[in-house]
């Protein structure tokens, strides 16, 4: 199609996530397999790379913006803009889940943290008793120094007995079919409680001038 030399791309194709050191495909495909295509960066400088008419340009590209150009009957056409993001990732997905405590009283705030190490982009989902009511508040902290980690914090304000159950986070790798999930059990009591265990009898005898200890275990 001389009026549409580049096959239209969907928005998902224009954002390209690639791991450090891996080759990427910039999918500007032409409707004419004989077309001469040039790849340029954001400074409009030509970038040398292998071109496959069925895929696009293939190579190790720095992060940034790229556009493809071609000529049809002396008229220059440009493709959509493609954005390459370089992400730090490992083939494994180390995940840890942490809870400040696992036993709460009604009205307290539950805090559970899920930490993903050495991966810059992941898809993380929470499952917990109050998810249907969207009771949880989720915060993400992206920490780079001294090492890469994503810290996802789930907060449940004003906990009730119904918030008792398993709190599970599932992390999925951005570019590989790898997932990891961790969970912790949380218990919420209607009210606080104390259990006393005296280490002495209901009736104790003490001799004159005797020093006697009365011990109670408190839980």
PDB file of C-alpha atoms in Angstrom:
ATOM      1  CA  UNK A   1       0.000   0.000   0.000  1.00  0.00           C
ATOM      2  CA  UNK A   2       1.862   3.121  -1.228  1.00  0.00           C
ATOM      3  CA  UNK A   3      -0.258   5.329   1.042  1.00  0.00           C
ATOM      4  CA  UNK A   4       0.527   3.175   4.098  1.00  0.00           C
ATOM      5  CA  UNK A   5       4.104   1.909   3.670  1.00  0.00           C
ATOM      6  CA  UNK A   6       4.403   0.978   7.379  1.00  0.00           C
ATOM      7  CA  UNK A   7       2.003  -1.551   8.871  1.00  0.00           C
ATOM      8  CA  UNK A   8       0.127   0.268  11.672  1.00  0.00           C
ATOM      9  CA  UNK A   9       1.324  -0.741  15.134  1.00  0.00           C
ATOM     10  CA  UNK A  10      -0.752  -1.199  18.257  1.00  0.00           C
ATOM     11  CA  UNK A  11       0.201   0.862  21.339  1.00  0.00           C
ATOM     12  CA  UNK A  12       1.539  -2.230  23.141  1.00  0.00           C
ATOM     13  CA  UNK A  13       4.141  -2.707  20.392  1.00  0.00           C
ATOM     14  CA  UNK A  14       5.472   0.821  20.784  1.00  0.00           C
ATOM     15  CA  UNK A  15       6.768   0.226  24.327  1.00  0.00           C
ATOM     16  CA  UNK A  16       9.550  -2.320  24.276  1.00  0.00           C
ATOM     17  CA  UNK A  17      10.871  -3.789  27.531  1.00  0.00           C
ATOM     18  CA  UNK A  18      14.223  -5.519  27.180  1.00  0.00           C
ATOM     19  CA  UNK A  19      16.574  -6.961  29.769  1.00  0.00           C
ATOM     20  CA  UNK A  20      20.141  -5.686  30.047  1.00  0.00           C
ATOM     21  CA  UNK A  21      22.315  -7.313  27.358  1.00  0.00           C
ATOM     22  CA  UNK A  22      19.417  -8.901  25.444  1.00  0.00           C
ATOM     23  CA  UNK A  23      18.592  -8.077  21.811  1.00  0.00           C
ATOM     24  CA  UNK A  24      15.358  -6.238  21.022  1.00  0.00           C
ATOM     25  CA  UNK A  25      13.013  -6.058  18.030  1.00  0.00           C
ATOM     26  CA  UNK A  26      11.769  -2.653  16.842  1.00  0.00           C
ATOM     27  CA  UNK A  27       8.660  -3.850  14.955  1.00  0.00           C
ATOM     28  CA  UNK A  28       8.344  -1.364  12.096  1.00  0.00           C
ATOM     29  CA  UNK A  29       7.200  -3.633   9.250  1.00  0.00           C
ATOM     30  CA  UNK A  30       6.557  -2.453   5.708  1.00  0.00           C
ATOM     31  CA  UNK A  31       3.671  -3.292   3.393  1.00  0.00           C
ATOM     32  CA  UNK A  32       6.249  -3.627   0.593  1.00  0.00           C
ATOM     33  CA  UNK A  33       8.896  -6.301   1.337  1.00  0.00           C
ATOM     34  CA  UNK A  34      11.279  -4.616  -1.125  1.00  0.00           C
ATOM     35  CA  UNK A  35      11.178  -1.230   0.647  1.00  0.00           C
ATOM     36  CA  UNK A  36      14.466   0.251   1.877  1.00  0.00           C
ATOM     37  CA  UNK A  37      14.071   1.111   5.564  1.00  0.00           C
ATOM     38  CA  UNK A  38      16.282   3.281   7.768  1.00  0.00           C
ATOM     39  CA  UNK A  39      16.278   3.327  11.577  1.00  0.00           C
ATOM     40  CA  UNK A  40      16.956   6.645  13.347  1.00  0.00           C
ATOM     41  CA  UNK A  41      17.243   7.569  17.015  1.00  0.00           C
ATOM     42  CA  UNK A  42      15.828  10.591  18.859  1.00  0.00           C
ATOM     43  CA  UNK A  43      18.678  12.752  17.464  1.00  0.00           C
ATOM     44  CA  UNK A  44      17.639  11.740  13.917  1.00  0.00           C
ATOM     45  CA  UNK A  45      20.909   9.828  13.490  1.00  0.00           C
ATOM     46  CA  UNK A  46      20.942   6.558  11.571  1.00  0.00           C
ATOM     47  CA  UNK A  47      21.307   3.386  13.629  1.00  0.00           C
ATOM     48  CA  UNK A  48      22.847   0.332  12.000  1.00  0.00           C
ATOM     49  CA  UNK A  49      20.912  -2.885  12.688  1.00  0.00           C
ATOM     50  CA  UNK A  50      19.685  -6.022  10.933  1.00  0.00           C
ATOM     51  CA  UNK A  51      16.313  -5.537   9.217  1.00  0.00           C
ATOM     52  CA  UNK A  52      13.807  -8.344   8.786  1.00  0.00           C
ATOM     53  CA  UNK A  53      10.732  -7.446   6.703  1.00  0.00           C
ATOM     54  CA  UNK A  54       8.523  -9.760   8.805  1.00  0.00           C
ATOM     55  CA  UNK A  55       9.772  -8.513  12.201  1.00  0.00           C
ATOM     56  CA  UNK A  56      11.555  -5.170  11.985  1.00  0.00           C
ATOM     57  CA  UNK A  57      14.996  -4.076  13.176  1.00  0.00           C
ATOM     58  CA  UNK A  58      16.833  -6.546  15.420  1.00  0.00           C
ATOM     59  CA  UNK A  59      19.797  -5.627  17.606  1.00  0.00           C
ATOM     60  CA  UNK A  60      21.141  -4.468  20.958  1.00  0.00           C
ATOM     61  CA  UNK A  61      19.818  -0.928  21.268  1.00  0.00           C
ATOM     62  CA  UNK A  62      20.393   1.616  24.047  1.00  0.00           C
ATOM     63  CA  UNK A  63      17.312   2.855  25.856  1.00  0.00           C
ATOM     64  CA  UNK A  64      15.554   5.676  24.024  1.00  0.00           C
ATOM     65  CA  UNK A  65      13.227   6.636  21.198  1.00  0.00           C
ATOM     66  CA  UNK A  66      13.469   5.180  17.673  1.00  0.00           C
ATOM     67  CA  UNK A  67      11.655   5.800  14.372  1.00  0.00           C
ATOM     68  CA  UNK A  68      11.802   4.035  11.009  1.00  0.00           C
ATOM     69  CA  UNK A  69      11.893   5.850   7.652  1.00  0.00           C
ATOM     70  CA  UNK A  70      11.287   4.777   4.064  1.00  0.00           C
ATOM     71  CA  UNK A  71      10.850   6.456   0.685  1.00  0.00           C
ATOM     72  CA  UNK A  72       7.919   5.857  -1.676  1.00  0.00           C
ATOM     73  CA  UNK A  73       8.109   7.614  -5.064  1.00  0.00           C
ATOM     74  CA  UNK A  74      10.360  10.313  -3.626  1.00  0.00           C
ATOM     75  CA  UNK A  75       8.165  10.925  -0.584  1.00  0.00           C
ATOM     76  CA  UNK A  76       9.527  10.156   2.883  1.00  0.00           C
ATOM     77  CA  UNK A  77       7.328   8.272   5.331  1.00  0.00           C
ATOM     78  CA  UNK A  78       7.946   7.773   9.048  1.00  0.00           C
ATOM     79  CA  UNK A  79       6.718   4.953  11.251  1.00  0.00           C
ATOM     80  CA  UNK A  80       5.265   5.352  14.706  1.00  0.00           C
ATOM     81  CA  UNK A  81       7.729   6.158  17.482  1.00  0.00           C
ATOM     82  CA  UNK A  82       9.080   3.168  19.434  1.00  0.00           C
ATOM     83  CA  UNK A  83      10.376   3.520  22.999  1.00  0.00           C
ATOM     84  CA  UNK A  84      12.923   1.057  24.363  1.00  0.00           C
ATOM     85  CA  UNK A  85      13.255   0.603  28.108  1.00  0.00           C
ATOM     86  CA  UNK A  86      16.218  -1.336  29.488  1.00  0.00           C
ATOM     87  CA  UNK A  87      15.278  -3.199  32.655  1.00  0.00           C
ATOM     88  CA  UNK A  88      17.395  -4.898  35.284  1.00  0.00           C
ATOM     89  CA  UNK A  89      16.202  -8.458  35.750  1.00  0.00           C
ATOM     90  CA  UNK A  90      17.346 -11.961  36.610  1.00  0.00           C
ATOM     91  CA  UNK A  91      16.041 -15.281  35.327  1.00  0.00           C
ATOM     92  CA  UNK A  92      15.000 -16.128  38.893  1.00  0.00           C
ATOM     93  CA  UNK A  93      12.474 -14.144  40.918  1.00  0.00           C
ATOM     94  CA  UNK A  94      13.558 -13.881  44.574  1.00  0.00           C
ATOM     95  CA  UNK A  95      10.548 -12.842  46.699  1.00  0.00           C
ATOM     96  CA  UNK A  96      10.126 -12.447  50.455  1.00  0.00           C
ATOM     97  CA  UNK A  97       6.994 -11.638  52.468  1.00  0.00           C
ATOM     98  CA  UNK A  98       7.152  -9.969  55.863  1.00  0.00           C
ATOM     99  CA  UNK A  99       4.543  -9.046  58.481  1.00  0.00           C
ATOM    100  CA  UNK A 100       5.307  -6.759  61.433  1.00  0.00           C
ATOM    101  CA  UNK A 101       3.211  -9.200  63.493  1.00  0.00           C
ATOM    102  CA  UNK A 102       0.758 -11.995  62.732  1.00  0.00           C
ATOM    103  CA  UNK A 103      -1.752 -11.465  65.564  1.00  0.00           C
ATOM    104  CA  UNK A 104      -3.873  -8.296  65.731  1.00  0.00           C
ATOM    105  CA  UNK A 105      -6.802  -6.879  67.658  1.00  0.00           C
ATOM    106  CA  UNK A 106      -9.938  -5.407  66.084  1.00  0.00           C
ATOM    107  CA  UNK A 107      -9.320  -1.787  65.063  1.00  0.00           C
ATOM    108  CA  UNK A 108      -5.560  -2.153  64.579  1.00  0.00           C
ATOM    109  CA  UNK A 109      -3.798  -1.653  61.232  1.00  0.00           C
ATOM    110  CA  UNK A 110      -2.436  -4.728  59.453  1.00  0.00           C
ATOM    111  CA  UNK A 111       0.830  -4.185  57.532  1.00  0.00           C
ATOM    112  CA  UNK A 112       2.294  -6.833  55.202  1.00  0.00           C
ATOM    113  CA  UNK A 113       5.309  -6.252  52.953  1.00  0.00           C
ATOM    114  CA  UNK A 114       6.314  -8.194  49.831  1.00  0.00           C
ATOM    115  CA  UNK A 115       9.866  -7.598  48.551  1.00  0.00           C
ATOM    116  CA  UNK A 116      11.115  -8.542  45.053  1.00  0.00           C
ATOM    117  CA  UNK A 117      14.909  -8.566  44.677  1.00  0.00           C
ATOM    118  CA  UNK A 118      17.144  -7.921  41.623  1.00  0.00           C
ATOM    119  CA  UNK A 119      14.237  -7.262  39.224  1.00  0.00           C
ATOM    120  CA  UNK A 120      13.222  -3.794  38.117  1.00  0.00           C
ATOM    121  CA  UNK A 121       9.844  -4.526  36.521  1.00  0.00           C
ATOM    122  CA  UNK A 122       7.415  -7.178  37.740  1.00  0.00           C
ATOM    123  CA  UNK A 123       3.665  -7.679  37.842  1.00  0.00           C
ATOM    124  CA  UNK A 124       2.650  -8.206  41.469  1.00  0.00           C
ATOM    125  CA  UNK A 125      -0.808  -9.151  42.731  1.00  0.00           C
ATOM    126  CA  UNK A 126      -2.139  -9.466  46.267  1.00  0.00           C
ATOM    127  CA  UNK A 127      -4.714 -11.941  47.535  1.00  0.00           C
ATOM    128  CA  UNK A 128      -6.132 -11.400  51.027  1.00  0.00           C
ATOM    129  CA  UNK A 129      -9.496 -11.775  52.829  1.00  0.00           C
ATOM    130  CA  UNK A 130     -10.608  -8.164  52.255  1.00  0.00           C
ATOM    131  CA  UNK A 131      -9.642  -7.958  48.562  1.00  0.00           C
ATOM    132  CA  UNK A 132     -13.238  -8.212  47.294  1.00  0.00           C
ATOM    133  CA  UNK A 133     -14.102  -5.072  49.265  1.00  0.00           C
ATOM    134  CA  UNK A 134     -10.842  -3.404  48.112  1.00  0.00           C
ATOM    135  CA  UNK A 135     -10.002  -2.762  51.730  1.00  0.00           C
ATOM    136  CA  UNK A 136      -6.227  -2.738  51.253  1.00  0.00           C
ATOM    137  CA  UNK A 137      -3.990   0.214  50.424  1.00  0.00           C
ATOM    138  CA  UNK A 138      -0.961  -0.707  48.293  1.00  0.00           C
ATOM    139  CA  UNK A 139       2.261   1.296  48.100  1.00  0.00           C
ATOM    140  CA  UNK A 140       5.367   0.627  45.991  1.00  0.00           C
ATOM    141  CA  UNK A 141       8.911   1.745  46.830  1.00  0.00           C
ATOM    142  CA  UNK A 142      11.529   1.218  44.112  1.00  0.00           C
ATOM    143  CA  UNK A 143      14.912   1.039  45.865  1.00  0.00           C
ATOM    144  CA  UNK A 144      18.073   1.149  43.730  1.00  0.00           C
ATOM    145  CA  UNK A 145      20.861   1.476  46.321  1.00  0.00           C
ATOM    146  CA  UNK A 146      22.711  -0.531  47.595  1.00  0.00           C
ATOM    147  CA  UNK A 147      20.857  -3.135  45.501  1.00  0.00           C
ATOM    148  CA  UNK A 148      17.722  -3.304  43.367  1.00  0.00           C
ATOM    149  CA  UNK A 149      14.523  -4.202  45.201  1.00  0.00           C
ATOM    150  CA  UNK A 150      10.819  -3.473  44.824  1.00  0.00           C
ATOM    151  CA  UNK A 151       9.009  -3.118  48.144  1.00  0.00           C
ATOM    152  CA  UNK A 152       5.219  -3.556  47.945  1.00  0.00           C
ATOM    153  CA  UNK A 153       3.407  -2.652  51.186  1.00  0.00           C
ATOM    154  CA  UNK A 154      -0.194  -3.744  51.804  1.00  0.00           C
ATOM    155  CA  UNK A 155      -1.982  -1.856  54.600  1.00  0.00           C
ATOM    156  CA  UNK A 156      -5.389  -2.849  56.027  1.00  0.00           C
ATOM    157  CA  UNK A 157      -6.729  -0.064  58.267  1.00  0.00           C
ATOM    158  CA  UNK A 158      -9.248  -0.730  61.048  1.00  0.00           C
ATOM    159  CA  UNK A 159      -8.908  -4.522  60.982  1.00  0.00           C
ATOM    160  CA  UNK A 160     -11.814  -6.789  61.934  1.00  0.00           C
ATOM    161  CA  UNK A 161     -12.127 -10.516  62.627  1.00  0.00           C
ATOM    162  CA  UNK A 162     -13.115 -10.955  58.937  1.00  0.00           C
ATOM    163  CA  UNK A 163      -9.576  -9.919  57.977  1.00  0.00           C
ATOM    164  CA  UNK A 164      -8.229 -13.172  59.455  1.00  0.00           C
ATOM    165  CA  UNK A 165      -6.694 -15.461  56.828  1.00  0.00           C
ATOM    166  CA  UNK A 166      -3.839 -15.880  54.345  1.00  0.00           C
ATOM    167  CA  UNK A 167      -2.127 -12.836  52.857  1.00  0.00           C
ATOM    168  CA  UNK A 168      -0.450 -13.838  49.602  1.00  0.00           C
ATOM    169  CA  UNK A 169       1.614 -11.929  47.047  1.00  0.00           C
ATOM    170  CA  UNK A 170       2.289 -13.334  43.567  1.00  0.00           C
ATOM    171  CA  UNK A 171       5.087 -11.803  41.449  1.00  0.00           C
ATOM    172  CA  UNK A 172       5.346 -12.419  37.701  1.00  0.00           C
ATOM    173  CA  UNK A 173       8.460 -11.773  35.627  1.00  0.00           C
ATOM    174  CA  UNK A 174       8.189  -8.945  33.096  1.00  0.00           C
ATOM    175  CA  UNK A 175       9.675 -10.851  30.151  1.00  0.00           C
ATOM    176  CA  UNK A 176       9.786 -14.536  31.140  1.00  0.00           C
ATOM    177  CA  UNK A 177       7.137 -17.073  32.135  1.00  0.00           C
ATOM    178  CA  UNK A 178       8.355 -17.100  35.722  1.00  0.00           C
ATOM    179  CA  UNK A 179       6.265 -16.469  38.810  1.00  0.00           C
ATOM    180  CA  UNK A 180       6.773 -16.742  42.552  1.00  0.00           C
ATOM    181  CA  UNK A 181       4.295 -16.472  45.391  1.00  0.00           C
ATOM    182  CA  UNK A 182       4.660 -16.184  49.161  1.00  0.00           C
ATOM    183  CA  UNK A 183       2.049 -16.045  51.915  1.00  0.00           C
ATOM    184  CA  UNK A 184       1.686 -15.400  55.619  1.00  0.00           C
ATOM    185  CA  UNK A 185      -1.234 -16.207  57.938  1.00  0.00           C
ATOM    186  CA  UNK A 186      -2.743 -13.280  59.876  1.00  0.00           C
ATOM    187  CA  UNK A 187      -5.146 -13.635  62.824  1.00  0.00           C
ATOM    188  CA  UNK A 188      -7.396 -10.817  64.084  1.00  0.00           C
ATOM    189  CA  UNK A 189      -9.041 -11.217  67.519  1.00  0.00           C
ATOM    190  CA  UNK A 190     -12.231  -9.449  68.540  1.00  0.00           C
ATOM    191  CA  UNK A 191     -10.450  -8.106  71.627  1.00  0.00           C
ATOM    192  CA  UNK A 192      -7.144  -8.443  73.419  1.00  0.00           C
ATOM    193  CA  UNK A 193      -6.657 -11.203  75.969  1.00  0.00           C
ATOM    194  CA  UNK A 194      -4.273 -12.111  78.785  1.00  0.00           C
ATOM    195  CA  UNK A 195      -3.594 -15.574  80.157  1.00  0.00           C
ATOM    196  CA  UNK A 196      -2.126 -15.934  83.668  1.00  0.00           C
ATOM    197  CA  UNK A 197      -0.420 -19.102  84.814  1.00  0.00           C
ATOM    198  CA  UNK A 198       0.504 -18.906  88.539  1.00  0.00           C
ATOM    199  CA  UNK A 199       3.399 -21.137  89.567  1.00  0.00           C
ATOM    200  CA  UNK A 200       2.015 -21.591  93.090  1.00  0.00           C
ATOM    201  CA  UNK A 201      -0.992 -23.148  94.867  1.00  0.00           C
ATOM    202  CA  UNK A 202      -4.166 -21.295  95.975  1.00  0.00           C
ATOM    203  CA  UNK A 203      -2.938 -21.655  99.585  1.00  0.00           C
ATOM    204  CA  UNK A 204       0.763 -21.224 100.452  1.00  0.00           C
ATOM    205  CA  UNK A 205       2.438 -21.405 103.884  1.00  0.00           C
ATOM    206  CA  UNK A 206       5.455 -19.258 104.749  1.00  0.00           C
ATOM    207  CA  UNK A 207       7.714 -19.686 107.784  1.00  0.00           C
ATOM    208  CA  UNK A 208       8.725 -16.691 109.893  1.00  0.00           C
ATOM    209  CA  UNK A 209      11.566 -14.698 108.267  1.00  0.00           C
ATOM    210  CA  UNK A 210      11.339 -16.900 105.157  1.00  0.00           C
ATOM    211  CA  UNK A 211      11.613 -15.132 101.783  1.00  0.00           C
ATOM    212  CA  UNK A 212       9.293 -16.703  99.244  1.00  0.00           C
ATOM    213  CA  UNK A 213       8.858 -15.880  95.554  1.00  0.00           C
ATOM    214  CA  UNK A 214       5.483 -15.969  93.845  1.00  0.00           C
ATOM    215  CA  UNK A 215       5.899 -16.376  90.061  1.00  0.00           C
ATOM    216  CA  UNK A 216       3.185 -15.794  87.428  1.00  0.00           C
ATOM    217  CA  UNK A 217       3.667 -16.423  83.706  1.00  0.00           C
ATOM    218  CA  UNK A 218       1.753 -13.853  81.668  1.00  0.00           C
ATOM    219  CA  UNK A 219       0.892 -14.378  77.980  1.00  0.00           C
TER     220      UNK A 219
END
